[in-house]
mmCIF file of C-alpha atoms in Angstrom:
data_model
loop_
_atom_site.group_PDB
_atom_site.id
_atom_site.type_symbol
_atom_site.label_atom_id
_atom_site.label_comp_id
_atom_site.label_asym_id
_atom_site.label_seq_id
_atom_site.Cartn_x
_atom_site.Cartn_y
_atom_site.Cartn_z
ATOM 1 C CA UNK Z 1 -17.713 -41.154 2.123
ATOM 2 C CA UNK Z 2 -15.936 -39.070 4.583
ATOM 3 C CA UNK Z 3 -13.039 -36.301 3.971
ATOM 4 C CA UNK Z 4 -10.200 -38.968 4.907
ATOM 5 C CA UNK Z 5 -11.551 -41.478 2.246
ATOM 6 C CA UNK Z 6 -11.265 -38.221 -0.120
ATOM 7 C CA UNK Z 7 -7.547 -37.115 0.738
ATOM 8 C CA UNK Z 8 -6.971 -41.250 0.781
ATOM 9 C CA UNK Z 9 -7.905 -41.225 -2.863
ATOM 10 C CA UNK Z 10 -6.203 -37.812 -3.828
ATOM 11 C CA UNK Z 11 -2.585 -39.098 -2.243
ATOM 12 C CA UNK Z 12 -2.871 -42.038 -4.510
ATOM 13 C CA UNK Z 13 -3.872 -39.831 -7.574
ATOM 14 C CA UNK Z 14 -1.081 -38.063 -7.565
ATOM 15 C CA UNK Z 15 0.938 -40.704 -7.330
ATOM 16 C CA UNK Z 16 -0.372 -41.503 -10.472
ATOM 17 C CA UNK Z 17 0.176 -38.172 -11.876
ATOM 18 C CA UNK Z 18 4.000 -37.910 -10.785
ATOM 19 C CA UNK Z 19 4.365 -41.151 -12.554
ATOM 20 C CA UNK Z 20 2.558 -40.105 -15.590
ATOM 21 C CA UNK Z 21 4.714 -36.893 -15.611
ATOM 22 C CA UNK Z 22 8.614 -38.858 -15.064
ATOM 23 C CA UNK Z 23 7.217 -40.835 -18.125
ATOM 24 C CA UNK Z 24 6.749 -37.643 -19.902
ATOM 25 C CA UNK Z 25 10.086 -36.659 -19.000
ATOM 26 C CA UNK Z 26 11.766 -39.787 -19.171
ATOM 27 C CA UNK Z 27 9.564 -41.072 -22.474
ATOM 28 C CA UNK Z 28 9.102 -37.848 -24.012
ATOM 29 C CA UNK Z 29 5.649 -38.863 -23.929
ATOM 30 C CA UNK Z 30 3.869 -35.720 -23.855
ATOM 31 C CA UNK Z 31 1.835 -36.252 -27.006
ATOM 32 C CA UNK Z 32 0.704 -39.783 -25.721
ATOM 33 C CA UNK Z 33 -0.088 -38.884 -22.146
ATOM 34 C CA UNK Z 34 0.175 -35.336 -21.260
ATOM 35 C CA UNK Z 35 -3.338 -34.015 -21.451
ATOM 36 C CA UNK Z 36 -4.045 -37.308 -18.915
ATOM 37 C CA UNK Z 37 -1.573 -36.155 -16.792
ATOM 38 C CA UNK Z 38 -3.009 -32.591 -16.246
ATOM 39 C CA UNK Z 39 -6.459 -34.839 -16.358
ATOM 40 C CA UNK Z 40 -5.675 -37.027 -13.534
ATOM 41 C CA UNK Z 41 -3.524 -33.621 -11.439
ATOM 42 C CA UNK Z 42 -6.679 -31.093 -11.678
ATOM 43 C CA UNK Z 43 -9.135 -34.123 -10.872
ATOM 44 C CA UNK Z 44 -6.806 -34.803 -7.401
ATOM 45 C CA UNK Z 45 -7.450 -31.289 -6.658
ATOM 46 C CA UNK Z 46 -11.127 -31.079 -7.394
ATOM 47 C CA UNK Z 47 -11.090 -34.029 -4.706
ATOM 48 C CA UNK Z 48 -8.389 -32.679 -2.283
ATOM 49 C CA UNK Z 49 -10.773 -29.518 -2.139
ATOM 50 C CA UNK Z 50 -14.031 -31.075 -1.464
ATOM 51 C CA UNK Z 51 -12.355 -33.086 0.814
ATOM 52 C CA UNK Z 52 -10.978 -30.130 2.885
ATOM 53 C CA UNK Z 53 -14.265 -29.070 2.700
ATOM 54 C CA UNK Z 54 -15.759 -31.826 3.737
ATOM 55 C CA UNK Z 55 -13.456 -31.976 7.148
ATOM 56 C CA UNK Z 56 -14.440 -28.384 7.536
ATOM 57 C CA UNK Z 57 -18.164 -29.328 7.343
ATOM 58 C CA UNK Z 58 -17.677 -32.738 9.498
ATOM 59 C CA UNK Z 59 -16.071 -30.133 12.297
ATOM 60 C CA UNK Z 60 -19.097 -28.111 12.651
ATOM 61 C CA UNK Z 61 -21.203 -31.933 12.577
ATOM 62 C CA UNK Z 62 -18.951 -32.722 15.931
ATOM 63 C CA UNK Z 63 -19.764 -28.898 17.373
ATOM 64 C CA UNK Z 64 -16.318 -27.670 16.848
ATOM 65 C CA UNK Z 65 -17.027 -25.442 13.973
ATOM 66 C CA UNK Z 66 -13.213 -24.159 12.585
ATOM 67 C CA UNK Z 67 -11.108 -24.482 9.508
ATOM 68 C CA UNK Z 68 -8.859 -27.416 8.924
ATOM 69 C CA UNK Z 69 -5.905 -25.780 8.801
ATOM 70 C CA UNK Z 70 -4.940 -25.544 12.797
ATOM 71 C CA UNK Z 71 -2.543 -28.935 13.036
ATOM 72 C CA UNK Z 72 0.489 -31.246 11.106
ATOM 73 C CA UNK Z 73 -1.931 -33.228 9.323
ATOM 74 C CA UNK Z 74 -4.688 -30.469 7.759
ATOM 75 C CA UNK Z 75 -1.072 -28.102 7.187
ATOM 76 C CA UNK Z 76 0.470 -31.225 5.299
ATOM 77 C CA UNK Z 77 -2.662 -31.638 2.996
ATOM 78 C CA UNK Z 78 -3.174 -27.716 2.731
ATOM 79 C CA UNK Z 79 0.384 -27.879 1.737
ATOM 80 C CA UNK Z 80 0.435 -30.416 -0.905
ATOM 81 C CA UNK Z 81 -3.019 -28.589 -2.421
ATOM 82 C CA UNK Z 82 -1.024 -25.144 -2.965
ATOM 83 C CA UNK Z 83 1.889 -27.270 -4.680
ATOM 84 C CA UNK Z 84 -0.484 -28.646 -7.148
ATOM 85 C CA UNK Z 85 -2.920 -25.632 -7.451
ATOM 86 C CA UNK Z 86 0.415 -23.290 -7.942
ATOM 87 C CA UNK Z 87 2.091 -25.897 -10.496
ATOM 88 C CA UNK Z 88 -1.151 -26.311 -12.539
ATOM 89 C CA UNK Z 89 -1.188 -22.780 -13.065
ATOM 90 C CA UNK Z 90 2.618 -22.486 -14.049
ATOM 91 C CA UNK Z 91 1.536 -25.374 -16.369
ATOM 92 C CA UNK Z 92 -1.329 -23.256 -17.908
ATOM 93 C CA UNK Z 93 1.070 -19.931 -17.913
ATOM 94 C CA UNK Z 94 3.941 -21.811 -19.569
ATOM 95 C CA UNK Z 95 2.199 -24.351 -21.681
ATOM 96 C CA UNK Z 96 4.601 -27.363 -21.054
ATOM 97 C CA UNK Z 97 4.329 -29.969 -18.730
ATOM 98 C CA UNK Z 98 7.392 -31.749 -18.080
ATOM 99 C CA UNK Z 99 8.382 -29.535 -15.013
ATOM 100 C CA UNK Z 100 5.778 -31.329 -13.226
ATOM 101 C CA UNK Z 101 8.338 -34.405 -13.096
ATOM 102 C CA UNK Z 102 9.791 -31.781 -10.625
ATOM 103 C CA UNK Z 103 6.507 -30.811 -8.777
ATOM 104 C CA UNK Z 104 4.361 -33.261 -8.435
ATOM 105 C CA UNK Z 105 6.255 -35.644 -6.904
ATOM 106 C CA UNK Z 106 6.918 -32.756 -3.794
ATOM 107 C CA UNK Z 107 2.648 -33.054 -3.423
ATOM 108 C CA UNK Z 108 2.665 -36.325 -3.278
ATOM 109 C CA UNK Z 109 5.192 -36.615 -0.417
ATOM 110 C CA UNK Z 110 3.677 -34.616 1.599
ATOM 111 C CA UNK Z 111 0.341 -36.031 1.174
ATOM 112 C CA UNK Z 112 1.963 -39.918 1.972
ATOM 113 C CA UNK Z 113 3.391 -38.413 4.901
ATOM 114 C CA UNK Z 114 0.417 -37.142 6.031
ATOM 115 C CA UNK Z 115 -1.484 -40.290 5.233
ATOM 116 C CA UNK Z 116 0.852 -43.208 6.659
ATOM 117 C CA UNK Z 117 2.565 -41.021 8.972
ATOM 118 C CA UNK Z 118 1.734 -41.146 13.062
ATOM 119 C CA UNK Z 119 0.380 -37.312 12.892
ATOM 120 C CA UNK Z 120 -2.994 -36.923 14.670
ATOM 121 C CA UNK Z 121 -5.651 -37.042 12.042
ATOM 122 C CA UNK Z 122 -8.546 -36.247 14.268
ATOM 123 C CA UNK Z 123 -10.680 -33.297 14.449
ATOM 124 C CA UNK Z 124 -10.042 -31.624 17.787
ATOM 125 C CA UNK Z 125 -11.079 -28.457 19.561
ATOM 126 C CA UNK Z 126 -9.177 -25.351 18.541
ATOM 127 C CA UNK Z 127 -6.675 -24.119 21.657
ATOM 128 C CA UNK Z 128 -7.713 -21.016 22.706
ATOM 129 C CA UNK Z 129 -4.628 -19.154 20.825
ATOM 130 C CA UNK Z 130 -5.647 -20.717 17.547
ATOM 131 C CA UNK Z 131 -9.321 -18.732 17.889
ATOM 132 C CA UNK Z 132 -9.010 -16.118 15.404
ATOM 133 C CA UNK Z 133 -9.866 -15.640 11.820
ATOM 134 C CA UNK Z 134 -6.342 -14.192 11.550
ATOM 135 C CA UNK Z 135 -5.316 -17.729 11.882
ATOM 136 C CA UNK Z 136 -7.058 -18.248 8.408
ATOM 137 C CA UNK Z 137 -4.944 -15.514 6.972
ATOM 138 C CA UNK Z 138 -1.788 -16.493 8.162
ATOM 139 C CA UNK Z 139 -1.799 -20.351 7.026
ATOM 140 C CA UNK Z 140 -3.147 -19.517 4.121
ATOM 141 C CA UNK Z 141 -0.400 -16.695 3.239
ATOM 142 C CA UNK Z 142 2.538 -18.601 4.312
ATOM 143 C CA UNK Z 143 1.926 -22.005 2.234
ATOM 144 C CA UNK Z 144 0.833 -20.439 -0.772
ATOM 145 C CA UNK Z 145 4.569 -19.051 0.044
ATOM 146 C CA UNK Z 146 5.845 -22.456 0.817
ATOM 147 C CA UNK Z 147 4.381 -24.343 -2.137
ATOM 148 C CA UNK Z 148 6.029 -21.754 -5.013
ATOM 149 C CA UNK Z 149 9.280 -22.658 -3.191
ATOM 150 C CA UNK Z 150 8.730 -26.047 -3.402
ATOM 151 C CA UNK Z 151 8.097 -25.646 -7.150
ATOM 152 C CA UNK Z 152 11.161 -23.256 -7.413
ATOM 153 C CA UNK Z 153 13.463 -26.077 -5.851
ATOM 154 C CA UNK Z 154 11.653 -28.616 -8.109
ATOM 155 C CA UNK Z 155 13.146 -26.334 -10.612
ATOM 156 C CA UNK Z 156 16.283 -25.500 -9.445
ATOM 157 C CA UNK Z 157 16.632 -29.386 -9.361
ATOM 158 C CA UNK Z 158 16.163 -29.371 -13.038
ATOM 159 C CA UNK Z 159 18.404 -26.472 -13.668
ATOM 160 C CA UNK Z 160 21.325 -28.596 -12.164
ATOM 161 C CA UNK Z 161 20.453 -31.558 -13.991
ATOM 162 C CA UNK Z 162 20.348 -30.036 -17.554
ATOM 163 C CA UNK Z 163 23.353 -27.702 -16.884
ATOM 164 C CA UNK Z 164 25.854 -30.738 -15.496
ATOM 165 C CA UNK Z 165 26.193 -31.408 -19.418
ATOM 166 C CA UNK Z 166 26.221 -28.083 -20.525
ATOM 167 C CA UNK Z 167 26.128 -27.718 -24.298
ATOM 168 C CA UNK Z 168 26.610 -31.299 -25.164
ATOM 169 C CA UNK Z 169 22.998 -32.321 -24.780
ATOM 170 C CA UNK Z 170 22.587 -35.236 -27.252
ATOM 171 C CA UNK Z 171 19.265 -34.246 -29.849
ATOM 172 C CA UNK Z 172 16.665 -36.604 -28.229
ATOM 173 C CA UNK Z 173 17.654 -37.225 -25.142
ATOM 174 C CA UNK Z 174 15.590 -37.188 -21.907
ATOM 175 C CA UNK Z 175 17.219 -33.862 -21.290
ATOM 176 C CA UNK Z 176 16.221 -32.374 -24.894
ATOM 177 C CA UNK Z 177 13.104 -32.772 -23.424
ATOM 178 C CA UNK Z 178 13.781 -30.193 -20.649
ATOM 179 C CA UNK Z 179 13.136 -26.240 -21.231
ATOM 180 C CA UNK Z 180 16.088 -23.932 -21.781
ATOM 181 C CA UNK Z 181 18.650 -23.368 -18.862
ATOM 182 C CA UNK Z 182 17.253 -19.461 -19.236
ATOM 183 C CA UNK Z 183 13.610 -20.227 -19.465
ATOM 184 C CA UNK Z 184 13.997 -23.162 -16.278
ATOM 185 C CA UNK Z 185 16.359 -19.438 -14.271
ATOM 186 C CA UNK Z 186 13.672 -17.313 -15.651
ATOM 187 C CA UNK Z 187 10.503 -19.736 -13.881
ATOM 188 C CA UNK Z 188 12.864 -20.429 -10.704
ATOM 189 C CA UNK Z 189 13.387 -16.659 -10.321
ATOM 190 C CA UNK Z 190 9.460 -15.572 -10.923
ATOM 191 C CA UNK Z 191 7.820 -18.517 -8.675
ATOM 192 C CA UNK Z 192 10.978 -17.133 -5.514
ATOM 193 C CA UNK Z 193 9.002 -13.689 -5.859
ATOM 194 C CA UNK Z 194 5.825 -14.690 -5.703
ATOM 195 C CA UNK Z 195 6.582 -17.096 -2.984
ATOM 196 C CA UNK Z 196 8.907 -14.503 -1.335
ATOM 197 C CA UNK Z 197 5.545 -11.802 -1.667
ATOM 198 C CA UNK Z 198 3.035 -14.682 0.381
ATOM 199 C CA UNK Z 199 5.790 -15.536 2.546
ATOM 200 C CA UNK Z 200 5.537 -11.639 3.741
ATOM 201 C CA UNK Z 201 2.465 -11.403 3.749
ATOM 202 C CA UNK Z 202 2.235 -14.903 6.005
ATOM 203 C CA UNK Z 203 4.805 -13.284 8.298
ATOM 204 C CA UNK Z 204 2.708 -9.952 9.059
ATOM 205 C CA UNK Z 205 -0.786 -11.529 9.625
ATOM 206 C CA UNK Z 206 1.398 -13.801 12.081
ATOM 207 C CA UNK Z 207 2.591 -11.493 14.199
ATOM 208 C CA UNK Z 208 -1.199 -9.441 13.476
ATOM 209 C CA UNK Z 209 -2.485 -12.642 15.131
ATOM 210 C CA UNK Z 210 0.224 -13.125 17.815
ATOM 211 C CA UNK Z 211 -0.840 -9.628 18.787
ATOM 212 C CA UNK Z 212 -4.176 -10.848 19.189
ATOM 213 C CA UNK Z 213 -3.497 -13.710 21.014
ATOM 214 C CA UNK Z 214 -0.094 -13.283 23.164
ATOM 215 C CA UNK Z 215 -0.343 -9.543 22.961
ATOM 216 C CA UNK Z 216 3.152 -8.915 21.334
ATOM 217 C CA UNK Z 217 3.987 -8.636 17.514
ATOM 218 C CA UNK Z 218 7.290 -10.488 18.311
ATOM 219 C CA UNK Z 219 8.677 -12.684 20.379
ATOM 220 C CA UNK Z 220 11.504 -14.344 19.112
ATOM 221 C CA UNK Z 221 9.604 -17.806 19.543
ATOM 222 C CA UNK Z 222 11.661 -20.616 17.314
ATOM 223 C CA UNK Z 223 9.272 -20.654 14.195
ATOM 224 C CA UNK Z 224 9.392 -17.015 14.243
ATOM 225 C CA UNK Z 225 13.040 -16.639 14.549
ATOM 226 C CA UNK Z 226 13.202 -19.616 11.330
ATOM 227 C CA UNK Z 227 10.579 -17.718 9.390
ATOM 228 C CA UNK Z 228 12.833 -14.735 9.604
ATOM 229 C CA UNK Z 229 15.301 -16.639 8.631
ATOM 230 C CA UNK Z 230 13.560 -17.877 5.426
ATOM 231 C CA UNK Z 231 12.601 -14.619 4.787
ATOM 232 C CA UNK Z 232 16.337 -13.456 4.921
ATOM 233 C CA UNK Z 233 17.490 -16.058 2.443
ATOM 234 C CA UNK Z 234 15.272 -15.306 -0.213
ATOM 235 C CA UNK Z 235 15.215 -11.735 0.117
ATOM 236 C CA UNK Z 236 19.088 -12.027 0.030
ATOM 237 C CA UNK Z 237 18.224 -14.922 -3.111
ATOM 238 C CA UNK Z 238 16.106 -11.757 -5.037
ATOM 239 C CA UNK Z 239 18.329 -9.052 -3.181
ATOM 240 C CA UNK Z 240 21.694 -10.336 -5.493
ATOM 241 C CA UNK Z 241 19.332 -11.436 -8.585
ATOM 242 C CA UNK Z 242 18.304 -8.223 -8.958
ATOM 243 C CA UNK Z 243 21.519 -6.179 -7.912
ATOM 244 C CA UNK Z 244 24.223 -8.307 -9.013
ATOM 245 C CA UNK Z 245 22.825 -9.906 -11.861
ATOM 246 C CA UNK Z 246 23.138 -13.337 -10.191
ATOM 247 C CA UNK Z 247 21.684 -16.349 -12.174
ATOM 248 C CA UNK Z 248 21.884 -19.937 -13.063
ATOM 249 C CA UNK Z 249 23.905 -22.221 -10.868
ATOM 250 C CA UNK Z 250 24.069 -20.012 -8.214
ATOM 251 C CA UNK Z 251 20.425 -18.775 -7.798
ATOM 252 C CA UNK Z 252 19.268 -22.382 -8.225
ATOM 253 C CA UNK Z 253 21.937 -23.694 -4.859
ATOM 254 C CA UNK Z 254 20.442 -20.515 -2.859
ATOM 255 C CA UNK Z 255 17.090 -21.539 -3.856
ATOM 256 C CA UNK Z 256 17.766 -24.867 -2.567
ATOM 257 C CA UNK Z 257 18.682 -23.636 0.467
ATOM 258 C CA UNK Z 258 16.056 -21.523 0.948
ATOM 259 C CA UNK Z 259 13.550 -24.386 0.491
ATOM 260 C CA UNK Z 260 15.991 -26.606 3.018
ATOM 261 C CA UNK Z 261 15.202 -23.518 5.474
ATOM 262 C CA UNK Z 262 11.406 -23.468 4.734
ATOM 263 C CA UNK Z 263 11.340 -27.368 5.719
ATOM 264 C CA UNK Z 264 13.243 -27.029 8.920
ATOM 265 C CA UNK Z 265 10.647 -23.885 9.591
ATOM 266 C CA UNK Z 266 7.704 -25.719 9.114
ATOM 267 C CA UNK Z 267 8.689 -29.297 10.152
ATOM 268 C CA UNK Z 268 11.815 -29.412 11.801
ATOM 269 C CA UNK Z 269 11.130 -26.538 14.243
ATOM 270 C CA UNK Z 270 7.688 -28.442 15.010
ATOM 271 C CA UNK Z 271 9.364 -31.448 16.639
ATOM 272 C CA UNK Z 272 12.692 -30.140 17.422
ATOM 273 C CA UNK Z 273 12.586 -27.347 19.052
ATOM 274 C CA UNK Z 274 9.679 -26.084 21.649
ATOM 275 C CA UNK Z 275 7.491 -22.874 21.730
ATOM 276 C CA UNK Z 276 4.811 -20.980 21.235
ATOM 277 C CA UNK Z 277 3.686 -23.153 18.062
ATOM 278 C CA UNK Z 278 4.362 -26.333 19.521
ATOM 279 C CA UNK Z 279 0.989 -27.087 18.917
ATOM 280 C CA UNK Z 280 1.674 -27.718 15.301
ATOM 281 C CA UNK Z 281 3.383 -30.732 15.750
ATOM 282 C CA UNK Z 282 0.294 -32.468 16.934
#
């Protein structure tokens, strides 16, 4: 069995899983189902590891030797992982698991679109730029980033859904089901910070390693210039939060559209506009 068989089996897993957690939410189902759920979620990401593994290992068996990380397809899976590793642990942290109606689903997309989609799915030779460990560092940094503000949309999503009906929630219903309108702001507001921290982080060891390999920091190169702009709208997101006392409705649309930018960063800027990271769209 090679890695592709393994990320073959983990999209399909978490299809399962997003459909085991809607019933949750829809069924109010947790008793029934919920500990298969997380079951069925951590298994996926036992396999989604060994599997990245495994492609790391089968590069070094074809004399190429680097970490899968360096193109659309191995960012798309690496992606989806952090969504799942970062929701599992809000699951853990918060002990409820019908916010992964709002997750899951965002891992699972991105792992169909990187199995059925045209994106190159062979191992290939690293481009001279992309030789650098700070390459490591700077994937790594920015979608642990990207996945908490997936999850924080996922939630911001819910937040809009339970507060459409405001206080008039019938006892029982599918939204009954759904945490507080405080505890959902509270989660949104705590995963945009520790997003907002790896995001940061992502951004320095990116221009550490565009140092390294174009010999500026900064270049005003598309994804940079989008990444900026990310970083802008969350750290004006956490910037009126924690100044103005902003919260609820409003928080959850910039949150939104902070995840709307992250998107266009990572995927729209890939195949829309050219640069120096044009090599990610391959």
């Amino acid at each position: 069995m090679d890695s592709s068989q393994l990320i073959g089996i983990t999209t399909f897993t978490y299809l399962f899983s997003s459909l085991l957690y809607v019933g949750i939410l829809v069924f109010k189902a947790e008793r029934q189902v919920g500990k298969a759920a997380t079951f069925f979620t951590l298994a996926a990401l036992i396999i989604q590891t060994i599997g990245i593994g495994l492609r790391w290992y089968e590069s070094y068996e074809l004399g190429i030797g680097r970490a899968p990380l360096t193109n659309m397809y191995e960012s798309v899976v690496f992606f989806a992982w952090a969504i799942v590793a970062f929701y599992l642990f809000l699951e853990w942290k918060i002990k409820t698991r019908v916010i992964g109606a709002f997750a899951i689903p965002f891992a699972f997309l991105a792992m169909a679109y990187a199995s059925f989609s045209s994106v190159n799915k062979a191992i290939t030779p690293l481009l001279p730029a992309l030789q650098s460990n700070w390459l490591i560092a700077h994937v790594v940094t920015c979608f642990i980033g990207y996945a908490a503000f997936a999850v924080a949309a996922g939630l911001s999503l819910m937040y809009l859904v339970k507060s459409t009906v405001g206080d008039n929630i019938r006892p029982g219903s599918v939204l009954d089901s759904i945490p507080t309108l405080k505890v959902i702001d509270d989660i949104t507001y705590k995963s945009m910070i520790f997003g907002f921290i790896w995001l940061t982080a992502g951004i320095i060891t990116g221009a550490i390693w565009a140092n390294s390999a174009w010999g500026t920091y900064w270049s005003w190169d598309p994804k940079e210039t989008w990444s900026l702009i990310t970083w802008f709208v969350y750290a004006v997101t956490l910037h009126v939060r924690y100044t103005r006392g902003w919260s609820g409705k409003r928080i959850a649309w910039l949150s939104l559209l902070g995840f709307i930018s992250v998107l266009f960063t990572y995927y729209g800027v890939n195949f829309l506009l050219s640069g120096l990271h044009s090599y990610g769209s391959n």
